[in-house]
Short mmCIF file of C-alpha atoms and ligand atoms in Angstrom, two decimals:
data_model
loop_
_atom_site.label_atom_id
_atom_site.label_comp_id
_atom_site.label_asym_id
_atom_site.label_seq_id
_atom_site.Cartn_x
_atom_site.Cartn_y
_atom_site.Cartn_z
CA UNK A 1152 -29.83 34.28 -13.59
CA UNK A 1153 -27.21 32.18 -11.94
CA UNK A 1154 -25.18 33.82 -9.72
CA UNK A 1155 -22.36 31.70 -8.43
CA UNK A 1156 -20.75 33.78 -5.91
CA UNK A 1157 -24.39 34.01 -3.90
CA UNK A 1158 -24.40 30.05 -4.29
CA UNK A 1159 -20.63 29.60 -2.77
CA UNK A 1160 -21.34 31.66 0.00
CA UNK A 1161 -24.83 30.34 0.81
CA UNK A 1162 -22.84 26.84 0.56
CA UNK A 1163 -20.28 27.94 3.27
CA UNK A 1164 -23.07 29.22 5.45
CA UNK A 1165 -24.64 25.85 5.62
CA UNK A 1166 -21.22 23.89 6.77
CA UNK A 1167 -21.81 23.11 10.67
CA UNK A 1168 -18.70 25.31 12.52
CA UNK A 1169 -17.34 21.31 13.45
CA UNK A 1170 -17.18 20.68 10.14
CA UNK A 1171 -15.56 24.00 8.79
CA UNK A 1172 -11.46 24.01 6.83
CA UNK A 1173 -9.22 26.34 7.71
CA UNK A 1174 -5.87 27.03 6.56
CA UNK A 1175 -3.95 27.76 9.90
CA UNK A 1176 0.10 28.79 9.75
CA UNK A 1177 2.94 26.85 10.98
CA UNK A 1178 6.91 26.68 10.63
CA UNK A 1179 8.31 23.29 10.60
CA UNK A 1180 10.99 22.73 13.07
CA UNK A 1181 13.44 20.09 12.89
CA UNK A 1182 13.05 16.81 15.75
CA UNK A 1183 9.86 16.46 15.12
CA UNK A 1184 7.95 19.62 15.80
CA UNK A 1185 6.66 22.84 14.52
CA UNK A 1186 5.21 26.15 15.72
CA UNK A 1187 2.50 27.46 15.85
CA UNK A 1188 0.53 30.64 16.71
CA UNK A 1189 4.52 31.75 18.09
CA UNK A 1190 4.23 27.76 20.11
CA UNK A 1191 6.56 24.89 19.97
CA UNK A 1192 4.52 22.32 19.66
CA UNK A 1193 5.33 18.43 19.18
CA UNK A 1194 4.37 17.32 15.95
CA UNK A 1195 2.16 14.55 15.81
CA UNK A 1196 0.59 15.33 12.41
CA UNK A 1197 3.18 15.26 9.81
CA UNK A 1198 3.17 12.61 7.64
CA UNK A 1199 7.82 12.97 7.67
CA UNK A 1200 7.80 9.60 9.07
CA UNK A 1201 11.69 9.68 8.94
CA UNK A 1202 11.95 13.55 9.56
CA UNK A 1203 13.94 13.14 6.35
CA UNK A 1204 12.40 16.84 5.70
CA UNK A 1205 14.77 18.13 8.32
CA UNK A 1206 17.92 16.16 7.27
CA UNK A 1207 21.41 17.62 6.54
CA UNK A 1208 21.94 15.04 3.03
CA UNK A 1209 18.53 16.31 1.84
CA UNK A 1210 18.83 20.14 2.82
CA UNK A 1211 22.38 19.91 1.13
CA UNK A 1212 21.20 18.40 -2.10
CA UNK A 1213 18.38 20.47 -2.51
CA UNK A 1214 20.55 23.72 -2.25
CA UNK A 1215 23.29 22.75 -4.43
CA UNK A 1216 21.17 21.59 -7.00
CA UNK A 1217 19.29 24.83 -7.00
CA UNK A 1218 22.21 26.97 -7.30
CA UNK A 1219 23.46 24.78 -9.86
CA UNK A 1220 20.38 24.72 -12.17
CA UNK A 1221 17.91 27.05 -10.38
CA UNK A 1222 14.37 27.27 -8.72
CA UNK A 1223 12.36 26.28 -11.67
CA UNK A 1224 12.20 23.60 -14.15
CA UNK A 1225 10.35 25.78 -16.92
CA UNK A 1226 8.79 23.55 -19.11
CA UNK A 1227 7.41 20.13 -18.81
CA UNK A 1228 9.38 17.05 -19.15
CA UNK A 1229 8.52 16.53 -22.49
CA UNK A 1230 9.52 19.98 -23.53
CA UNK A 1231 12.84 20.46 -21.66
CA UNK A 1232 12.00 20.11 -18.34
CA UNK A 1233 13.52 16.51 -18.32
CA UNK A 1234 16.52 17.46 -16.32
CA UNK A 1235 19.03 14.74 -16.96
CA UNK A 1236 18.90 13.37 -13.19
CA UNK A 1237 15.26 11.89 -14.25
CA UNK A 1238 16.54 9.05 -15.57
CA UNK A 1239 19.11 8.51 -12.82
CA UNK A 1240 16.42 9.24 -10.09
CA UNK A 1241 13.86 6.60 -11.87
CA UNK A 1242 16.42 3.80 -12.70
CA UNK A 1243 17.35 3.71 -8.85
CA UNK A 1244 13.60 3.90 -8.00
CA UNK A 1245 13.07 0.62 -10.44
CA UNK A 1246 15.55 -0.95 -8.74
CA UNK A 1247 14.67 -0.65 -5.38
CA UNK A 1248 11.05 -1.36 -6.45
CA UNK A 1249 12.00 -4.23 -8.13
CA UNK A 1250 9.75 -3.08 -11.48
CA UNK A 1251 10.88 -2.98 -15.09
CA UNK A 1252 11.47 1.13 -14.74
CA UNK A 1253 9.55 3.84 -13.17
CA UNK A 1254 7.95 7.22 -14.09
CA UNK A 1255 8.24 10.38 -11.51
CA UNK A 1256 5.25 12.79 -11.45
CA UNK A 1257 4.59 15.94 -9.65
CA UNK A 1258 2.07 15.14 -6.61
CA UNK A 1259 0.50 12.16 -5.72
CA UNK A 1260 -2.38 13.20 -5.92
CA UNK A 1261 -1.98 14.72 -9.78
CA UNK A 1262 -0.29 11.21 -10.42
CA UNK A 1263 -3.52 9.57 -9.01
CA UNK A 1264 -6.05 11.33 -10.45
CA UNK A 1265 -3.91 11.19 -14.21
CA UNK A 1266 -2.70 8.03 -14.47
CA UNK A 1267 -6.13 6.34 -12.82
CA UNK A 1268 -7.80 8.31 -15.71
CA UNK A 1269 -5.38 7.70 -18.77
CA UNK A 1270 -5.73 4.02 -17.33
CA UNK A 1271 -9.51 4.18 -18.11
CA UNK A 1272 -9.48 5.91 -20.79
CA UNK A 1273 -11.67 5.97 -23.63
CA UNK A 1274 -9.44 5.36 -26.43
CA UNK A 1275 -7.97 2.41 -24.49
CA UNK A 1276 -11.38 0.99 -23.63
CA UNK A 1277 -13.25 1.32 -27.31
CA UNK A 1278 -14.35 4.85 -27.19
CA UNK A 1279 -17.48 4.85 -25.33
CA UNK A 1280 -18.56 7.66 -22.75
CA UNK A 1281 -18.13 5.26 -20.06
CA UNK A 1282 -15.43 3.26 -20.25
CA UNK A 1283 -15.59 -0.50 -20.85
CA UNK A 1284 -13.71 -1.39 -17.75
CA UNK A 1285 -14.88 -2.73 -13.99
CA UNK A 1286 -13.34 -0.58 -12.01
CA UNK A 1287 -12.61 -2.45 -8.28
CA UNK A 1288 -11.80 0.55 -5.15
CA UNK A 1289 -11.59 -0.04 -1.40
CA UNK A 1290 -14.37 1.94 0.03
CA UNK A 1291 -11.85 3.82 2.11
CA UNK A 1292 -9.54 4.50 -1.04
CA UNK A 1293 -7.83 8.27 -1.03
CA UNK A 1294 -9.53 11.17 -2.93
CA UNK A 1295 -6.71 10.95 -5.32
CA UNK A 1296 -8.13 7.97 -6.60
CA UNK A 1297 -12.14 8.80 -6.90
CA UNK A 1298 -11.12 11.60 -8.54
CA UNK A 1299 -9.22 9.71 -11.35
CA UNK A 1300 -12.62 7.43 -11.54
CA UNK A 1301 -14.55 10.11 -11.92
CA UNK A 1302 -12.31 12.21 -14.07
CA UNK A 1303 -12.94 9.27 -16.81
CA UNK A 1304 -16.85 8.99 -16.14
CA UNK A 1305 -15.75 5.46 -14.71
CA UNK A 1306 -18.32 3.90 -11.97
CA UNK A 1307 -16.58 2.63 -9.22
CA UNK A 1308 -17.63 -0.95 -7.48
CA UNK A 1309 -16.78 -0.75 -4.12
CA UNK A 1310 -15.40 -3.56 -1.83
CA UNK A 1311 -15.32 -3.71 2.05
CA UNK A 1312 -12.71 -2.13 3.23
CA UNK A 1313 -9.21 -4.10 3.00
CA UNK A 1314 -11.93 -7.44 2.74
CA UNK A 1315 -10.26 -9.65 0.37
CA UNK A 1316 -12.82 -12.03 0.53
CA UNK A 1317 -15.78 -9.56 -0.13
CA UNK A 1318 -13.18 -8.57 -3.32
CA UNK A 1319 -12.59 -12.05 -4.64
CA UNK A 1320 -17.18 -12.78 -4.18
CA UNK A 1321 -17.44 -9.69 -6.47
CA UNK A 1322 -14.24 -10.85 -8.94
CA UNK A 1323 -16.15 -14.07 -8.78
CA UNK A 1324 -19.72 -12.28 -9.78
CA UNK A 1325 -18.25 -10.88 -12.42
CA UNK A 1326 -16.27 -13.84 -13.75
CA UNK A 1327 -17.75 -13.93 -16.99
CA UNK A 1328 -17.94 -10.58 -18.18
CA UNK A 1329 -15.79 -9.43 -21.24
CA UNK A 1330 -14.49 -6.24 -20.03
CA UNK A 1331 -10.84 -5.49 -18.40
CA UNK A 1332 -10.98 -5.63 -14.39
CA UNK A 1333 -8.77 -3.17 -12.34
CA UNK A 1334 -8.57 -3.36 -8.95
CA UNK A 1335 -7.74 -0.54 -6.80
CA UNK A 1336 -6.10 -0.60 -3.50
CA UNK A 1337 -3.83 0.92 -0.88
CA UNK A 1338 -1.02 -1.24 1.04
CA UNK A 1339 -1.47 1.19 3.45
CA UNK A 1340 -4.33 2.91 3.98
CA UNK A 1341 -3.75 6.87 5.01
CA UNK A 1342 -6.50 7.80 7.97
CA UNK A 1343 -6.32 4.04 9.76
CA UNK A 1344 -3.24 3.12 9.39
CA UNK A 1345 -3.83 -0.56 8.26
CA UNK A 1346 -1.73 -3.05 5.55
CA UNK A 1347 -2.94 -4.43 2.53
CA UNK A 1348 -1.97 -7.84 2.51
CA UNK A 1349 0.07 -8.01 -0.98
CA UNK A 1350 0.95 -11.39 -1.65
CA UNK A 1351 -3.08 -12.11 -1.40
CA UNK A 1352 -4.23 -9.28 -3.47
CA UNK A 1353 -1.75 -10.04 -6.11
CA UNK A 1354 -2.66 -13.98 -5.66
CA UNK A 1355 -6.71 -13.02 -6.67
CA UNK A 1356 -5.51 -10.70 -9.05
CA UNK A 1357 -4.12 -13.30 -11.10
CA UNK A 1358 -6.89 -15.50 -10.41
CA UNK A 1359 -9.49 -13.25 -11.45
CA UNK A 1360 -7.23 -11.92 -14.77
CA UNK A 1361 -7.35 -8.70 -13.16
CA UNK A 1362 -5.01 -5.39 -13.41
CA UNK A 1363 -3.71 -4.24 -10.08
CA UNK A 1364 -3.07 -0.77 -9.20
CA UNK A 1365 -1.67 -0.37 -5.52
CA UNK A 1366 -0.41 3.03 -3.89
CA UNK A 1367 2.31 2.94 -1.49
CA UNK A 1368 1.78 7.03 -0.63
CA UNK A 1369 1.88 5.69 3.52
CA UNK A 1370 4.44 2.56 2.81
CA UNK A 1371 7.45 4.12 1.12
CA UNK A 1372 10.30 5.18 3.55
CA UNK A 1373 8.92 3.11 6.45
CA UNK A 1374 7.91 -0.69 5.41
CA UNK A 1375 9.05 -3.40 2.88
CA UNK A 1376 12.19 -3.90 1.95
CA UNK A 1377 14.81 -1.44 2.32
CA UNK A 1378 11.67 0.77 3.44
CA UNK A 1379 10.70 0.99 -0.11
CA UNK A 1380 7.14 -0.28 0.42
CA UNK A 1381 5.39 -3.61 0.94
CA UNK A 1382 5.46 -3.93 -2.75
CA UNK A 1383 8.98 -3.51 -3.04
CA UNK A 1384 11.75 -6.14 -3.70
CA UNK A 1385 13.22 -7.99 -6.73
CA UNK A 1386 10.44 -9.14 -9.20
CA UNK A 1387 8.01 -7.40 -6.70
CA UNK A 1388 6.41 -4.05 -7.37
CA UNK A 1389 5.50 -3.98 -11.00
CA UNK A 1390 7.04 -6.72 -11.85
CA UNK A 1391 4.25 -7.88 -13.54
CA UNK A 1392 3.23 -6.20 -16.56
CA UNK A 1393 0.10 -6.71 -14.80
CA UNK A 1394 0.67 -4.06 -12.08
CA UNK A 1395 1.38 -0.80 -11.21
CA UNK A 1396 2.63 0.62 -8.46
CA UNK A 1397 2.31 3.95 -6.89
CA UNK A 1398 3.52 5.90 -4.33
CA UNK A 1399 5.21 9.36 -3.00
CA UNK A 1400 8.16 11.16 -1.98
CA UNK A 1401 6.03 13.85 0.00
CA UNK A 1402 6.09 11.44 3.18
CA UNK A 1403 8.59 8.94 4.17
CA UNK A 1404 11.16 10.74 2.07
CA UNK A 1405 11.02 13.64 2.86
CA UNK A 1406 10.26 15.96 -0.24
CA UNK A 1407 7.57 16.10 -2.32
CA UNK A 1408 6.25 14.09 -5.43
CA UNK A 1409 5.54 11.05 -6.52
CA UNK A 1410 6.07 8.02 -8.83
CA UNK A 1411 4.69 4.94 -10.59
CA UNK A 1412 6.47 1.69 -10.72
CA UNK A 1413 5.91 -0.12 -13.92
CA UNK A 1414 6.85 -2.16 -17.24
CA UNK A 1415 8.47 -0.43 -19.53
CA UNK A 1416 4.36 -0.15 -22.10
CA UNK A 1417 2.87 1.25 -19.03
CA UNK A 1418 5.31 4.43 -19.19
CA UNK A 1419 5.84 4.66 -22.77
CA UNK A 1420 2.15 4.85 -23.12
CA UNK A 1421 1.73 6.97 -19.83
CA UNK A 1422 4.48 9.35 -21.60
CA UNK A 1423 2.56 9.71 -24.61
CA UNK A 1424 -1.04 9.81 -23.01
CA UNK A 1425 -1.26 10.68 -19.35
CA UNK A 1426 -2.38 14.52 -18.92
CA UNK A 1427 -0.70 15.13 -15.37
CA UNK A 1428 2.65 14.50 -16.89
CA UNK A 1429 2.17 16.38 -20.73
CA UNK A 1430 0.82 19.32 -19.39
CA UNK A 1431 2.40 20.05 -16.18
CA UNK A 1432 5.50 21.34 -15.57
CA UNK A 1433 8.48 19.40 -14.43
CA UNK A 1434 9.70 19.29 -10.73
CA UNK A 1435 11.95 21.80 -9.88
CA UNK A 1436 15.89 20.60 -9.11
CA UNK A 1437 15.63 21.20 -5.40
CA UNK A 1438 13.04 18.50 -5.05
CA UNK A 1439 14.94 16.32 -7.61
CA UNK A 1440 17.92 16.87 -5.36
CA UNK A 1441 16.20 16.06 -2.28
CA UNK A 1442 14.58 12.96 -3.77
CA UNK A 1443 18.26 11.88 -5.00
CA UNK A 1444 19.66 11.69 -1.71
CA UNK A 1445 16.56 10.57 0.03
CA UNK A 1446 16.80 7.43 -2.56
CA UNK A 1447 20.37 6.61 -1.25
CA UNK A 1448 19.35 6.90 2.63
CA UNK A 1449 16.27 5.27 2.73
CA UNK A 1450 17.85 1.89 2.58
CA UNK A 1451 20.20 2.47 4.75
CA UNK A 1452 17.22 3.38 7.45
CA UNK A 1453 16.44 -0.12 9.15
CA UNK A 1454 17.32 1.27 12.83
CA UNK A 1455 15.24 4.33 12.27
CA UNK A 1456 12.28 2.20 10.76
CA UNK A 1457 12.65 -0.65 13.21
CA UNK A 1458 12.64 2.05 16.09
CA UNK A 1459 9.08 3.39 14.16
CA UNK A 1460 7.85 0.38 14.70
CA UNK A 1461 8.43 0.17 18.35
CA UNK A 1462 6.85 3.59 19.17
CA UNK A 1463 3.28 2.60 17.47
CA UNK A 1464 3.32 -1.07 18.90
CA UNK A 1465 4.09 1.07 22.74
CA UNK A 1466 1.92 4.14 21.85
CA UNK A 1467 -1.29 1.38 20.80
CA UNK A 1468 -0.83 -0.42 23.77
CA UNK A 1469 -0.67 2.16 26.02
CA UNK A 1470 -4.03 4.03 24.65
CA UNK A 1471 -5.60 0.35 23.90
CA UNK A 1472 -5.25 -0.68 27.78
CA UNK A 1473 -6.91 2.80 28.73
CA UNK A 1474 -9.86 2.03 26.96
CA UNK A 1475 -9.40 3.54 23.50
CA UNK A 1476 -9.82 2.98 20.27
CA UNK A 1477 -7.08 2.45 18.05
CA UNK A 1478 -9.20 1.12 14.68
CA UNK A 1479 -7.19 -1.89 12.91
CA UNK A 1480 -3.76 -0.09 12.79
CA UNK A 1481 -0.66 -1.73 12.78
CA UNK A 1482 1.76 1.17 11.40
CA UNK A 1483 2.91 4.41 12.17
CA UNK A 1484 -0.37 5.79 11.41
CA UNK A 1485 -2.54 5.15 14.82
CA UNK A 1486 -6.27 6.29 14.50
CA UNK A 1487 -7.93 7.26 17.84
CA UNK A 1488 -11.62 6.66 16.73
CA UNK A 1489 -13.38 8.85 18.96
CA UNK A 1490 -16.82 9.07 17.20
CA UNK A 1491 -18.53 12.56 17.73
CA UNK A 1492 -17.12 15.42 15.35
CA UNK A 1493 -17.69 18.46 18.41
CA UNK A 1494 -15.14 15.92 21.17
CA UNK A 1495 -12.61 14.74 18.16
CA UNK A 1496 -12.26 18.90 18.17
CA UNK A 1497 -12.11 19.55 21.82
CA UNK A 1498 -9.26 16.58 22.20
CA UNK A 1499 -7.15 18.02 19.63
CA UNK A 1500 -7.65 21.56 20.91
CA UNK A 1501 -6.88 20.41 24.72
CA UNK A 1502 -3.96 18.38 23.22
CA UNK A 1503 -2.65 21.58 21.13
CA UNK A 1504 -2.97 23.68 24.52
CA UNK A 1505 -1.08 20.77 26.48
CA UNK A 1506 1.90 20.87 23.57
CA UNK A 1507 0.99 18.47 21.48
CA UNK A 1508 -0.47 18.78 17.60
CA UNK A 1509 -2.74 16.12 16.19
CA UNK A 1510 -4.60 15.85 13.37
CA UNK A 1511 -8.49 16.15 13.85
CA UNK A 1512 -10.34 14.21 11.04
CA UNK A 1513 -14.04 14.87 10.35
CA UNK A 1514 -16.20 13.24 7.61
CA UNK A 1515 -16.35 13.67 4.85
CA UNK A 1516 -12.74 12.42 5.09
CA UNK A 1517 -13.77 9.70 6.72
CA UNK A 1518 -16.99 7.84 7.40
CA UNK A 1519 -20.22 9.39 9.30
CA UNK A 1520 -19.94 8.90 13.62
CA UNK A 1521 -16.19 7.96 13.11
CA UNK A 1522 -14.46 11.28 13.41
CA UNK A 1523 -10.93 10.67 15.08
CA UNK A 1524 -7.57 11.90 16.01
CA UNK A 1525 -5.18 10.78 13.49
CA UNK A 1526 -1.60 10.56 15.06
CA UNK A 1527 1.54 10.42 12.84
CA UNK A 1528 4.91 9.11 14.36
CA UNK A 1529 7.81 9.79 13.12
CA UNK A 1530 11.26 7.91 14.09
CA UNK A 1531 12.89 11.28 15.18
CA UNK A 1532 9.96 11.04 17.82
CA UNK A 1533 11.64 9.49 21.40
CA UNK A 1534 9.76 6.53 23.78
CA UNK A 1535 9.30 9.86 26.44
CA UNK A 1536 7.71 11.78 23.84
CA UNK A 1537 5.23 8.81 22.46
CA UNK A 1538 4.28 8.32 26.43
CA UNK A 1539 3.88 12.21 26.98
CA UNK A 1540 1.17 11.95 23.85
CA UNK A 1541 -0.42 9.06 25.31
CA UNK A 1542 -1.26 10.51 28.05
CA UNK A 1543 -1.78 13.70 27.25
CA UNK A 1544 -4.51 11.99 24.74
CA UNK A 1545 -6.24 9.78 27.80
CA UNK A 1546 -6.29 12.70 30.36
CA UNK A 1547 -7.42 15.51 27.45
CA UNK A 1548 -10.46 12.35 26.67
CA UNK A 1549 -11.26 12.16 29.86
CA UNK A 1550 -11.54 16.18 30.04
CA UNK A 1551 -13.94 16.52 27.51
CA UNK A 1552 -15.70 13.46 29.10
CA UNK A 1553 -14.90 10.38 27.18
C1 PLP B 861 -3.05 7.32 0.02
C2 PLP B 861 -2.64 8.62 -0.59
N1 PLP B 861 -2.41 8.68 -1.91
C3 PLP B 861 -2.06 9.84 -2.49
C4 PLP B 861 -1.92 11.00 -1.77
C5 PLP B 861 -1.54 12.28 -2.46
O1 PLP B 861 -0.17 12.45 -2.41
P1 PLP B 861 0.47 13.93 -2.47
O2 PLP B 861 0.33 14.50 -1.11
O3 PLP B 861 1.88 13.68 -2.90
O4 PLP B 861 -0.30 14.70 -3.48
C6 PLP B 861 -2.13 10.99 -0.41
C7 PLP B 861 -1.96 12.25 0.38
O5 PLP B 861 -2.22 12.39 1.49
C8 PLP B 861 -2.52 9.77 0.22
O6 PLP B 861 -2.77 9.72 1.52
#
């Protein structure tokens, strides 16, 4: 007789201690930080690349709006959770995204792991159990998007990471073949902190008759133009009907969930077909609130972003001439590849006990032997506090004898 508790806990027995999850507390503080364990520490592992989660316009919004029209939405949008600031919210969003309109969903990772699904659908793709579509991914894609693969029994063919030209070989291999092509991509990619370049994805796309799906989760708030991602701009992001365009307001902006940019088919048929948005309910009008106002700052962020910039260009340099490795990033998002699951954890406890908190990434989240601190800036961040963490990181390596 199967007994599945036995199983689960004969499963957690076998994860090595260096590879173990734990949910550990914290209370966000404003100026970048956050406490924990009753410490103020500095936070370098918050993906608030604006600290737009701390901001007076945001705070303000969300608390009028939910003593205007409470906590909860209580139904989904197609019931009457559609609260009328929707189509306000997503009309902005299409503009700054340059797309025909734009759908808002509840997570990024629900509007992932939906829309990649309803996109591969059966009934779209002539009702087989696997669906008649080539399905293109980065290797280093988000779980988000494996899941919506494998939520629609889809195989995924995988292409170097961020290799173009390894993408456009396969495109090329499978030039003749009947089926629809999607490719799958990031513009930037979440645990290295690299940029998709757009123009040339979108350029082989056409070539190749492919559909493009792109998320912006890492992008929106703090690149492209009027931070909006590097999809963004007039007759850019979704602007072809050819194209859709994802990203999140859990970041950059601030709040928390996420949207597509598209042509006006693509959410009409998302509307009538995508699970994560029929069956869910709606957003409640706090986070509408917050994403309202967040919409109206973020272009008006250039200083902030360019300021962004300058921290990860001084904080690579810094950690680059010392001898470490900073993978291929060139964005807020600065891996220190350190290799050997047991150190990554010993840095980022010596780091935590020095002030500092940094995320400490193990596979399976990313690849085997490249386990690695993954350091978030954030623009409220100052130059003093980016050198403190840089040195903090080389003297807490050379501690645990890197
Ligand atoms: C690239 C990428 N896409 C999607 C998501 C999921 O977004 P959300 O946190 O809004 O669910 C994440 C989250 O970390 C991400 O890194």
């Amino acid at each position: 007789m199967v007994n599945l508790s036995a199983r689960i806990e004969k499963h957690l027995l076998n994860i090595p201690e260096e590879r173990q999850r734990a949910l550990k507390g914290a209370i966000p503080l404003a100026e970048g930080a956050v406490e924990r364990d009753g410490k103020r520490l500095l936070n370098f592992a918050s993906n608030d690349y604006l600290g737009l989660a701390h901001h007076r316009l945001l705070q303000k919004r969300a608390s009028e709006w939910g003593a205007t029209y409470g906590t909860g939405s209580g139904a989904s949008r197609l019931i009457t959770g559609n609260h009328i600031a929707y189509e306000k919210i997503e009309s902005r969003l299409a503009e700054l995204k340059g797309s025909e309109t734009a759908l808002i969903l509840n997570s990024g990772f629900q509007a992932n792991s939906s829309v990649l699904a309803t996109l591969l659908s059966r009934v779209l793709h002539g009702g087989r159990d696997r669906p008649e579509v080539l399905l293109f991914c980065d290797k280093l894609n988000h779980a988000s998007l494996h899941f919506g693969a494998q939520a629609a029994n889809a195989k995924q063919i995988r292409f170097r990471h961020n290799d173009l030209a390894h993408l456009d070989q396969i495109l090329d291999k499978y030039g003749e073949s009947e089926q629809a092509k999607i490719i799958v991509t990031e513009s930037v990619f979440s645990m290295d902190g690299d940029q998709l370049d757009v123009r040339a994805v979108r350029e082989l796309a056409r070539r190749h008759n492919a559909f493009l799906y792109i998320d912006e989760a890492h992008a929106t708030g703090v690149l492209g133009a009027q931070g909006m991602g590097l999809c963004a701009g007039v007759g850019a992001g979704g602007g072809s009907s050819e194209e859709l365009v994802m990203g999140t307001f859990g970041k950059g902006l601030g709040s928390y969930g996420a949207y597509i940019a598209c042509s006006h088919s693509m959410r009409d048929y998302l509307v009538n077909s995508c699970s994560g948005l029929i069956y869910a309910t709606a957003l409640p009008p706090q986070v509408l609130g917050a994403i309202d106002a967040a919409l109206e700052l973020a272009p008006t962020l250039d200083r902030e972003r360019e300021h962004l910039k300058e921290c990860g260009n001084l904080f690579r340099e810094i950690l680059q001439e010392n001898g470490l490795d900073t993978g291929l990033s060139t964005t807020q998002i600065i891996p220190v590849i350190i290799g050997s699951d047991q150190k990554t954890m010993a840095v980022a406890k010596s780091l935590e006990e020095k002030g500092f908190l940094v995320g400490a990434i193990r596979p399976p989240t990313v690849p085997e032997g490249s386990a690695r601190l993954r350091v978030t800036l954030s623009a409220v961040h100052t130059i003093e506090q980016i050198k403190g963490l840089a040195q903090a990181i080389i003297d807490s390596c050379k501690e645990v004898g890197l």
